[in-house]
C-alpha cells in the first residue's frame, strides 16, 4: 500500500504579500531608510521630467500667444566684412509684400549713450543703447508695457522714452512717471513707460526707445532702420521670408539677414532638453544607489532571520516559498519607495510650476516608467538574498545562535 505524500500548502498572492510584509513591519526604520533611497531617485527623475515638460508647455504657450508669424529683417555684412546698412525705404518696401499684414522698425542711434544722471562717468554705459522706434512697434512684436504707457504719434515728437526691462533695472528705475528722467545723448528724456521682457525681441530689453521724429531732430539719427519687424499670414510665412531680403535691399539682398524669432526660442528649448538628459542621469544614479541599499537591507535581513527561515523550513515551507517570501519583501520595499518617489516628484513639479506661473505637466510615462524601474531594481536587489535564504537547510538555520 502506497503512503500518501503530503503536498506543501499553496501560497496565494495575498499570503505572499502578507508574509513578505512581515520583515518590513518588524524593522520599520530600516525599511523606511531603504525605501527612501529608491524614493529619492524616482522623485528626482519625475521632478526633472515634470519641470522640463512644464517649462516646455509654458514656452509653447508663450510662442503661441506672441505668434510664430513674426519675421525680422536686419543688416548683415558687406563683401569686405563691414557692417551693412538697410535703406531708409526698407520698411515701406517690406510693407508692400502681399502676405505681410503689419510692419514696424527700430533704428540704432549711434553715439547716443544712456545714463541715469549726468554724474555718471562716460565709460559706464551699462550696455544700454538708444533706439528710434515706430509708434506701432509694440503691437507688431507683442511687447507689453509693465509700467506707464507706450509711445504714440504725439509723444514720439517730444523727449520721451520707454525703457526695456533690463535697461530699467540697470538704471535703477522701477516705475515710469513725469518726474523720472534719464540722460540720452546729452538731453534729458522723460521715462514714459517700462517694458516687460520681450521674448520675440530680446534686443529691446536693454534699449531706451524714443520716437522716430525726436531721434532725427534731437539725437542726429540718420533714419536707417536697424531691425524691421513683420507679421505675415500664418500660411504665407515661408513665402514672405523668401522675398524679404531682396525687397528690403534690392541693390544688395546678400547683405540682409532674415530670421524668425520663434526659431530662437525653439533652439533654447532644445538646449534645455540636453540639460534635462544630464539631470536624468543624476536621477538614474540616485536610483541605482537606492537599489544597492535595498539589496544590502535584504542581505542583512536574511542573516538576521536565519532562525525564522529554519523554523519555517522545519514546518514544511519549501525552498520556493522561502525564495518567494524574500523576493516579495524586496518588491514591496521597492514599490513603496517608487510610489512615494513618484508622488514626491509630482508634488515638487506642481509646486515649482505654480511658483513660476507655468502650466503643470507630469507625463504619465515617467510615473509608470519610474515605478516599473523600481520593481525591476527591487527584483534584482532581492534575487540573491532570496536564493541565499532558500538554500539554508533547517538544521543549519536553527543551529545559528
JSON list of N, CA and C in Angstrom, two decimals, residues 184-230:
[
{"chain": "A", "resi": 184, "resn": "UNK", "atom": "N", "xyz": [19.90, 110.98, -22.40]},
{"chain": "A", "resi": 184, "resn": "UNK", "atom": "CA", "xyz": [20.15, 110.27, -23.65]},
{"chain": "A", "resi": 184, "resn": "UNK", "atom": "C", "xyz": [20.83, 111.23, -24.62]},
{"chain": "A", "resi": 185, "resn": "UNK", "atom": "N", "xyz": [22.05, 110.92, -25.01]},
{"chain": "A", "resi": 185, "resn": "UNK", "atom": "CA", "xyz": [22.77, 111.76, -25.96]},
{"chain": "A", "resi": 185, "resn": "UNK", "atom": "C", "xyz": [22.95, 113.19, -25.48]},
{"chain": "A", "resi": 186, "resn": "UNK", "atom": "N", "xyz": [23.04, 113.39, -24.19]},
{"chain": "A", "resi": 186, "resn": "UNK", "atom": "CA", "xyz": [23.23, 114.73, -23.64]},
{"chain": "A", "resi": 186, "resn": "UNK", "atom": "C", "xyz": [21.94, 115.47, -23.36]},
{"chain": "A", "resi": 187, "resn": "UNK", "atom": "N", "xyz": [20.77, 114.93, -23.71]},
{"chain": "A", "resi": 187, "resn": "UNK", "atom": "CA", "xyz": [19.48, 115.57, -23.46]},
{"chain": "A", "resi": 187, "resn": "UNK", "atom": "C", "xyz": [18.68, 114.75, -22.45]},
{"chain": "A", "resi": 188, "resn": "UNK", "atom": "N", "xyz": [17.86, 115.44, -21.66]},
{"chain": "A", "resi": 188, "resn": "UNK", "atom": "CA", "xyz": [17.02, 114.77, -20.68]},
{"chain": "A", "resi": 188, "resn": "UNK", "atom": "C", "xyz": [15.73, 114.28, -21.34]},
{"chain": "A", "resi": 189, "resn": "UNK", "atom": "N", "xyz": [15.42, 113.01, -21.10]},
{"chain": "A", "resi": 189, "resn": "UNK", "atom": "CA", "xyz": [14.20, 112.39, -21.65]},
{"chain": "A", "resi": 189, "resn": "UNK", "atom": "C", "xyz": [13.36, 111.87, -20.48]},
{"chain": "A", "resi": 190, "resn": "UNK", "atom": "N", "xyz": [12.06, 112.15, -20.54]},
{"chain": "A", "resi": 190, "resn": "UNK", "atom": "CA", "xyz": [11.13, 111.66, -19.52]},
{"chain": "A", "resi": 190, "resn": "UNK", "atom": "C", "xyz": [10.80, 110.19, -19.80]},
{"chain": "A", "resi": 191, "resn": "UNK", "atom": "N", "xyz": [10.81, 109.39, -18.74]},
{"chain": "A", "resi": 191, "resn": "UNK", "atom": "CA", "xyz": [10.51, 107.96, -18.88]},
{"chain": "A", "resi": 191, "resn": "UNK", "atom": "C", "xyz": [8.99, 107.79, -18.90]},
{"chain": "A", "resi": 192, "resn": "UNK", "atom": "N", "xyz": [8.45, 107.52, -20.09]},
{"chain": "A", "resi": 192, "resn": "UNK", "atom": "CA", "xyz": [7.00, 107.32, -20.23]},
{"chain": "A", "resi": 192, "resn": "UNK", "atom": "C", "xyz": [6.56, 105.94, -19.78]},
{"chain": "A", "resi": 193, "resn": "UNK", "atom": "N", "xyz": [7.39, 104.95, -20.06]},
{"chain": "A", "resi": 193, "resn": "UNK", "atom": "CA", "xyz": [6.99, 103.58, -19.75]},
{"chain": "A", "resi": 193, "resn": "UNK", "atom": "C", "xyz": [8.17, 102.65, -19.59]},
{"chain": "A", "resi": 194, "resn": "UNK", "atom": "N", "xyz": [7.90, 101.49, -19.03]},
{"chain": "A", "resi": 194, "resn": "UNK", "atom": "CA", "xyz": [8.89, 100.42, -18.87]},
{"chain": "A", "resi": 194, "resn": "UNK", "atom": "C", "xyz": [8.28, 99.14, -19.42]},
{"chain": "A", "resi": 195, "resn": "UNK", "atom": "N", "xyz": [9.00, 98.48, -20.31]},
{"chain": "A", "resi": 195, "resn": "UNK", "atom": "CA", "xyz": [8.50, 97.27, -20.93]},
{"chain": "A", "resi": 195, "resn": "UNK", "atom": "C", "xyz": [8.73, 96.04, -20.05]},
{"chain": "A", "resi": 196, "resn": "UNK", "atom": "N", "xyz": [7.85, 95.06, -20.21]},
{"chain": "A", "resi": 196, "resn": "UNK", "atom": "CA", "xyz": [8.12, 93.74, -19.67]},
{"chain": "A", "resi": 196, "resn": "UNK", "atom": "C", "xyz": [9.10, 93.05, -20.61]},
{"chain": "A", "resi": 197, "resn": "UNK", "atom": "N", "xyz": [9.76, 91.97, -20.18]},
{"chain": "A", "resi": 197, "resn": "UNK", "atom": "CA", "xyz": [10.68, 91.27, -21.09]},
{"chain": "A", "resi": 197, "resn": "UNK", "atom": "C", "xyz": [9.99, 90.91, -22.40]},
{"chain": "A", "resi": 198, "resn": "UNK", "atom": "N", "xyz": [10.70, 91.10, -23.52]},
{"chain": "A", "resi": 198, "resn": "UNK", "atom": "CA", "xyz": [10.13, 90.85, -24.85]},
{"chain": "A", "resi": 198, "resn": "UNK", "atom": "C", "xyz": [10.78, 89.61, -25.45]},
{"chain": "A", "resi": 199, "resn": "UNK", "atom": "N", "xyz": [10.14, 88.43, -25.36]},
{"chain": "A", "resi": 199, "resn": "UNK", "atom": "CA", "xyz": [10.76, 87.19, -25.85]},
{"chain": "A", "resi": 199, "resn": "UNK", "atom": "C", "xyz": [11.08, 87.21, -27.34]},
{"chain": "A", "resi": 200, "resn": "UNK", "atom": "N", "xyz": [10.24, 87.85, -28.14]},
{"chain": "A", "resi": 200, "resn": "UNK", "atom": "CA", "xyz": [10.47, 87.85, -29.58]},
{"chain": "A", "resi": 200, "resn": "UNK", "atom": "C", "xyz": [11.43, 88.94, -30.03]},
{"chain": "A", "resi": 201, "resn": "UNK", "atom": "N", "xyz": [11.75, 89.86, -29.15]},
{"chain": "A", "resi": 201, "resn": "UNK", "atom": "CA", "xyz": [12.70, 90.93, -29.49]},
{"chain": "A", "resi": 201, "resn": "UNK", "atom": "C", "xyz": [13.59, 91.22, -28.29]},
{"chain": "A", "resi": 202, "resn": "UNK", "atom": "N", "xyz": [14.47, 90.30, -27.94]},
{"chain": "A", "resi": 202, "resn": "UNK", "atom": "CA", "xyz": [15.30, 90.47, -26.73]},
{"chain": "A", "resi": 202, "resn": "UNK", "atom": "C", "xyz": [16.21, 91.68, -26.80]},
{"chain": "A", "resi": 203, "resn": "UNK", "atom": "N", "xyz": [16.48, 92.21, -27.99]},
{"chain": "A", "resi": 203, "resn": "UNK", "atom": "CA", "xyz": [17.31, 93.40, -28.10]},
{"chain": "A", "resi": 203, "resn": "UNK", "atom": "C", "xyz": [16.65, 94.62, -27.46]},
{"chain": "A", "resi": 204, "resn": "UNK", "atom": "N", "xyz": [15.33, 94.58, -27.30]},
{"chain": "A", "resi": 204, "resn": "UNK", "atom": "CA", "xyz": [14.63, 95.71, -26.69]},
{"chain": "A", "resi": 204, "resn": "UNK", "atom": "C", "xyz": [14.78, 95.73, -25.17]},
{"chain": "A", "resi": 205, "resn": "UNK", "atom": "N", "xyz": [15.16, 94.60, -24.59]},
{"chain": "A", "resi": 205, "resn": "UNK", "atom": "CA", "xyz": [15.28, 94.54, -23.13]},
{"chain": "A", "resi": 205, "resn": "UNK", "atom": "C", "xyz": [16.36, 95.47, -22.61]},
{"chain": "A", "resi": 206, "resn": "UNK", "atom": "N", "xyz": [17.40, 95.71, -23.41]},
{"chain": "A", "resi": 206, "resn": "UNK", "atom": "CA", "xyz": [18.50, 96.59, -22.98]},
{"chain": "A", "resi": 206, "resn": "UNK", "atom": "C", "xyz": [18.48, 97.90, -23.76]},
{"chain": "A", "resi": 207, "resn": "UNK", "atom": "N", "xyz": [17.30, 98.33, -24.19]},
{"chain": "A", "resi": 207, "resn": "UNK", "atom": "CA", "xyz": [17.21, 99.53, -25.03]},
{"chain": "A", "resi": 207, "resn": "UNK", "atom": "C", "xyz": [16.43, 100.64, -24.34]},
{"chain": "A", "resi": 208, "resn": "UNK", "atom": "N", "xyz": [16.77, 101.88, -24.75]},
{"chain": "A", "resi": 208, "resn": "UNK", "atom": "CA", "xyz": [15.96, 103.05, -24.42]},
{"chain": "A", "resi": 208, "resn": "UNK", "atom": "C", "xyz": [15.33, 103.50, -25.73]},
{"chain": "A", "resi": 209, "resn": "UNK", "atom": "N", "xyz": [14.02, 103.37, -25.86]},
{"chain": "A", "resi": 209, "resn": "UNK", "atom": "CA", "xyz": [13.30, 103.62, -27.10]},
{"chain": "A", "resi": 209, "resn": "UNK", "atom": "C", "xyz": [12.74, 105.04, -27.11]},
{"chain": "A", "resi": 210, "resn": "UNK", "atom": "N", "xyz": [13.01, 105.75, -28.18]},
{"chain": "A", "resi": 210, "resn": "UNK", "atom": "CA", "xyz": [12.49, 107.11, -28.33]},
{"chain": "A", "resi": 210, "resn": "UNK", "atom": "C", "xyz": [11.74, 107.18, -29.65]},
{"chain": "A", "resi": 211, "resn": "UNK", "atom": "N", "xyz": [10.90, 108.20, -29.81]},
{"chain": "A", "resi": 211, "resn": "UNK", "atom": "CA", "xyz": [10.16, 108.36, -31.04]},
{"chain": "A", "resi": 211, "resn": "UNK", "atom": "C", "xyz": [11.06, 108.60, -32.24]},
{"chain": "A", "resi": 212, "resn": "UNK", "atom": "N", "xyz": [10.63, 108.13, -33.41]},
{"chain": "A", "resi": 212, "resn": "UNK", "atom": "CA", "xyz": [11.42, 108.30, -34.63]},
{"chain": "A", "resi": 212, "resn": "UNK", "atom": "C", "xyz": [11.67, 109.78, -34.94]},
{"chain": "A", "resi": 213, "resn": "UNK", "atom": "N", "xyz": [10.63, 110.66, -34.84]},
{"chain": "A", "resi": 213, "resn": "UNK", "atom": "CA", "xyz": [10.85, 112.08, -35.16]},
{"chain": "A", "resi": 213, "resn": "UNK", "atom": "C", "xyz": [11.84, 112.77, -34.23]},
{"chain": "A", "resi": 214, "resn": "UNK", "atom": "N", "xyz": [11.72, 112.53, -32.90]},
{"chain": "A", "resi": 214, "resn": "UNK", "atom": "CA", "xyz": [12.62, 113.21, -31.97]},
{"chain": "A", "resi": 214, "resn": "UNK", "atom": "C", "xyz": [14.04, 112.67, -32.09]},
{"chain": "A", "resi": 215, "resn": "UNK", "atom": "N", "xyz": [14.18, 111.41, -32.47]},
{"chain": "A", "resi": 215, "resn": "UNK", "atom": "CA", "xyz": [15.52, 110.85, -32.66]},
{"chain": "A", "resi": 215, "resn": "UNK", "atom": "C", "xyz": [16.22, 111.55, -33.82]},
{"chain": "A", "resi": 216, "resn": "UNK", "atom": "N", "xyz": [15.48, 111.87, -34.88]},
{"chain": "A", "resi": 216, "resn": "UNK", "atom": "CA", "xyz": [16.07, 112.56, -36.02]},
{"chain": "A", "resi": 216, "resn": "UNK", "atom": "C", "xyz": [16.36, 114.03, -35.72]},
{"chain": "A", "resi": 217, "resn": "UNK", "atom": "N", "xyz": [15.45, 114.65, -34.98]},
{"chain": "A", "resi": 217, "resn": "UNK", "atom": "CA", "xyz": [15.61, 116.10, -34.75]},
{"chain": "A", "resi": 217, "resn": "UNK", "atom": "C", "xyz": [16.55, 116.42, -33.60]},
{"chain": "A", "resi": 218, "resn": "UNK", "atom": "N", "xyz": [16.62, 115.59, -32.57]},
{"chain": "A", "resi": 218, "resn": "UNK", "atom": "CA", "xyz": [17.40, 115.91, -31.37]},
{"chain": "A", "resi": 218, "resn": "UNK", "atom": "C", "xyz": [18.67, 115.07, -31.21]},
{"chain": "A", "resi": 219, "resn": "UNK", "atom": "N", "xyz": [18.66, 113.84, -31.73]},
{"chain": "A", "resi": 219, "resn": "UNK", "atom": "CA", "xyz": [19.79, 112.93, -31.46]},
{"chain": "A", "resi": 219, "resn": "UNK", "atom": "C", "xyz": [20.62, 112.65, -32.70]},
{"chain": "A", "resi": 220, "resn": "UNK", "atom": "N", "xyz": [20.31, 113.27, -33.82]},
{"chain": "A", "resi": 220, "resn": "UNK", "atom": "CA", "xyz": [21.11, 113.07, -35.02]},
{"chain": "A", "resi": 220, "resn": "UNK", "atom": "C", "xyz": [20.94, 111.71, -35.66]},
{"chain": "A", "resi": 221, "resn": "UNK", "atom": "N", "xyz": [19.78, 111.10, -35.49]},
{"chain": "A", "resi": 221, "resn": "UNK", "atom": "CA", "xyz": [19.53, 109.78, -36.09]},
{"chain": "A", "resi": 221, "resn": "UNK", "atom": "C", "xyz": [19.47, 109.91, -37.61]},
{"chain": "A", "resi": 222, "resn": "UNK", "atom": "N", "xyz": [20.13, 108.97, -38.34]},
{"chain": "A", "resi": 222, "resn": "UNK", "atom": "CA", "xyz": [20.22, 109.07, -39.80]},
{"chain": "A", "resi": 222, "resn": "UNK", "atom": "C", "xyz": [19.03, 108.47, -40.54]},
{"chain": "A", "resi": 223, "resn": "UNK", "atom": "N", "xyz": [18.08, 107.83, -39.81]},
{"chain": "A", "resi": 223, "resn": "UNK", "atom": "CA", "xyz": [16.88, 107.31, -40.45]},
{"chain": "A", "resi": 223, "resn": "UNK", "atom": "C", "xyz": [16.99, 105.89, -40.97]},
{"chain": "A", "resi": 224, "resn": "UNK", "atom": "N", "xyz": [18.17, 105.28, -40.92]},
{"chain": "A", "resi": 224, "resn": "UNK", "atom": "CA", "xyz": [18.32, 103.90, -41.40]},
{"chain": "A", "resi": 224, "resn": "UNK", "atom": "C", "xyz": [17.83, 102.91, -40.32]},
{"chain": "A", "resi": 225, "resn": "UNK", "atom": "N", "xyz": [16.87, 102.05, -40.63]},
{"chain": "A", "resi": 225, "resn": "UNK", "atom": "CA", "xyz": [16.40, 101.08, -39.64]},
{"chain": "A", "resi": 225, "resn": "UNK", "atom": "C", "xyz": [17.46, 100.02, -39.35]},
{"chain": "A", "resi": 226, "resn": "UNK", "atom": "N", "xyz": [17.52, 99.61, -38.11]},
{"chain": "A", "resi": 226, "resn": "UNK", "atom": "CA", "xyz": [18.43, 98.54, -37.72]},
{"chain": "A", "resi": 226, "resn": "UNK", "atom": "C", "xyz": [17.75, 97.18, -37.81]},
{"chain": "A", "resi": 227, "resn": "UNK", "atom": "N", "xyz": [16.49, 97.14, -37.42]},
{"chain": "A", "resi": 227, "resn": "UNK", "atom": "CA", "xyz": [15.69, 95.91, -37.50]},
{"chain": "A", "resi": 227, "resn": "UNK", "atom": "C", "xyz": [14.29, 96.26, -37.96]},
{"chain": "A", "resi": 228, "resn": "UNK", "atom": "N", "xyz": [13.81, 95.51, -38.92]},
{"chain": "A", "resi": 228, "resn": "UNK", "atom": "CA", "xyz": [12.43, 95.66, -39.39]},
{"chain": "A", "resi": 228, "resn": "UNK", "atom": "C", "xyz": [11.66, 94.41, -38.97]},
{"chain": "A", "resi": 229, "resn": "UNK", "atom": "N", "xyz": [10.55, 94.62, -38.27]},
{"chain": "A", "resi": 229, "resn": "UNK", "atom": "CA", "xyz": [9.72, 93.51, -37.78]},
{"chain": "A", "resi": 229, "resn": "UNK", "atom": "C", "xyz": [8.47, 93.41, -38.65]},
{"chain": "A", "resi": 230, "resn": "UNK", "atom": "N", "xyz": [8.12, 92.19, -39.03]},
{"chain": "A", "resi": 230, "resn": "UNK", "atom": "CA", "xyz": [6.92, 91.99, -39.84]},
{"chain": "A", "resi": 230, "resn": "UNK", "atom": "C", "xyz": [6.07, 90.86, -39.27]}
]
